[in-house]
Coordinates of C-alpha atoms in Angstrom, one line a residue:
M1462 CA 31.7 -0.7 -75.6
N1463 CA 33.0 -3.2 -78.2
K1464 CA 34.4 -6.7 -77.5
V1465 CA 38.0 -5.6 -77.5
Q1466 CA 37.5 -2.9 -74.9
Q1467 CA 35.4 -5.2 -72.8
T1468 CA 38.0 -8.0 -72.9
K1469 CA 40.8 -5.5 -71.9
Q1470 CA 38.6 -4.3 -69.0
N1471 CA 38.0 -7.9 -67.8
E1472 CA 41.6 -9.0 -68.1
P1473 CA 42.8 -8.0 -64.6
S1474 CA 39.9 -9.8 -62.9
I1475 CA 40.4 -12.9 -65.1
N1476 CA 44.2 -12.9 -64.4
N1477 CA 43.5 -12.5 -60.6
L1478 CA 41.1 -15.5 -60.7
M1479 CA 43.6 -17.6 -62.6
R1480 CA 46.3 -16.8 -60.0
E1481 CA 43.9 -17.8 -57.2
Q1482 CA 43.0 -21.0 -59.0
A1483 CA 46.7 -21.9 -59.6
A1484 CA 47.4 -21.4 -55.9
N1485 CA 44.9 -24.1 -55.1
F1486 CA 46.2 -26.7 -57.6
F1487 CA 48.8 -29.3 -57.1
V1488 CA 50.0 -32.6 -58.6
E1489 CA 50.6 -35.8 -56.6
V1490 CA 52.8 -38.5 -58.0
T1491 CA 52.1 -42.0 -56.8
G1492 CA 54.7 -44.7 -56.2
S1493 CA 54.0 -46.1 -59.6
G1494 CA 54.6 -42.7 -61.2
E1495 CA 50.9 -42.0 -61.9
R1496 CA 50.0 -38.3 -61.7
I1497 CA 46.9 -37.3 -59.7
Y1498 CA 45.8 -33.8 -60.2
H1499 CA 44.1 -32.0 -57.2
W1500 CA 42.3 -28.7 -57.1
I1501 CA 41.2 -27.5 -53.7
D1502 CA 39.1 -24.4 -53.3
T1503 CA 37.3 -23.5 -50.1
R1504 CA 35.7 -20.4 -51.5
V1505 CA 31.9 -20.8 -51.2
D1506 CA 30.8 -17.7 -53.2
M1507 CA 31.1 -19.5 -56.5
L1508 CA 28.9 -22.4 -55.5
S1509 CA 25.1 -22.5 -56.0
S1510 CA 22.9 -22.3 -52.9
T1511 CA 21.7 -25.9 -53.7
K1512 CA 25.3 -27.1 -53.5
L1513 CA 25.9 -25.2 -50.3
W1514 CA 22.8 -26.8 -48.7
E1515 CA 24.0 -30.2 -49.9
I1516 CA 27.3 -29.6 -48.1
L1517 CA 25.5 -28.6 -44.9
R1518 CA 23.4 -31.7 -45.0
I1519 CA 26.6 -33.8 -45.5
S1520 CA 28.3 -32.1 -42.6
E1521 CA 25.6 -33.4 -40.2
I1522 CA 26.5 -37.1 -41.0
P1523 CA 28.3 -38.6 -38.0
G1524 CA 32.0 -38.9 -38.8
C1525 CA 32.0 -36.1 -41.4
D1526 CA 35.2 -34.2 -41.0
L1527 CA 34.4 -30.7 -42.3
E1528 CA 36.0 -27.8 -40.4
A1529 CA 33.7 -25.5 -38.4
A1530 CA 35.1 -22.4 -40.2
F1531 CA 34.1 -23.9 -43.6
I1532 CA 30.6 -24.6 -42.3
N1533 CA 30.4 -21.1 -40.9
A1534 CA 31.5 -19.7 -44.3
I1535 CA 28.7 -21.6 -46.0
T1536 CA 26.1 -20.4 -43.5
D1537 CA 27.3 -16.8 -43.9
E1538 CA 27.1 -17.0 -47.7
L1539 CA 23.6 -18.4 -47.6
I1540 CA 22.6 -15.6 -45.2
R1541 CA 24.2 -13.0 -47.5
R1542 CA 22.1 -14.4 -50.4
T1543 CA 19.0 -14.5 -48.2
D1544 CA 18.7 -18.2 -48.9
Y1545 CA 19.0 -19.2 -45.2
F1546 CA 15.9 -19.4 -43.1
D1547 CA 15.8 -21.2 -39.7
G1548 CA 18.6 -23.5 -40.7
R1549 CA 16.6 -24.9 -43.7
P1550 CA 16.7 -24.1 -47.4
Q1551 CA 14.0 -21.9 -48.7
L1552 CA 11.6 -23.4 -51.1
P1553 CA 12.6 -23.1 -54.8
R1554 CA 11.7 -19.8 -56.4
H1555 CA 9.0 -20.0 -59.2

């Protein structure tokens, strides 16, 4: 398969991803007219296991306000990847 065929084959998935990303993006304008760009994505499948474990550690800090559904999604993703063992990250692979 040449590059043109491969690009055409990937276009629908790229377009879907771009639509998803655009749905999670918004602009806030402050009182002084300054624009603040926000991008919020709660999908965990695109984050590394290291980052997911970091979020789990942060969620244990008193006063941390992460939703239980988000924490459960992270745990489920780590289990799916077989990177979850007794609630602790596995040692790095060599």
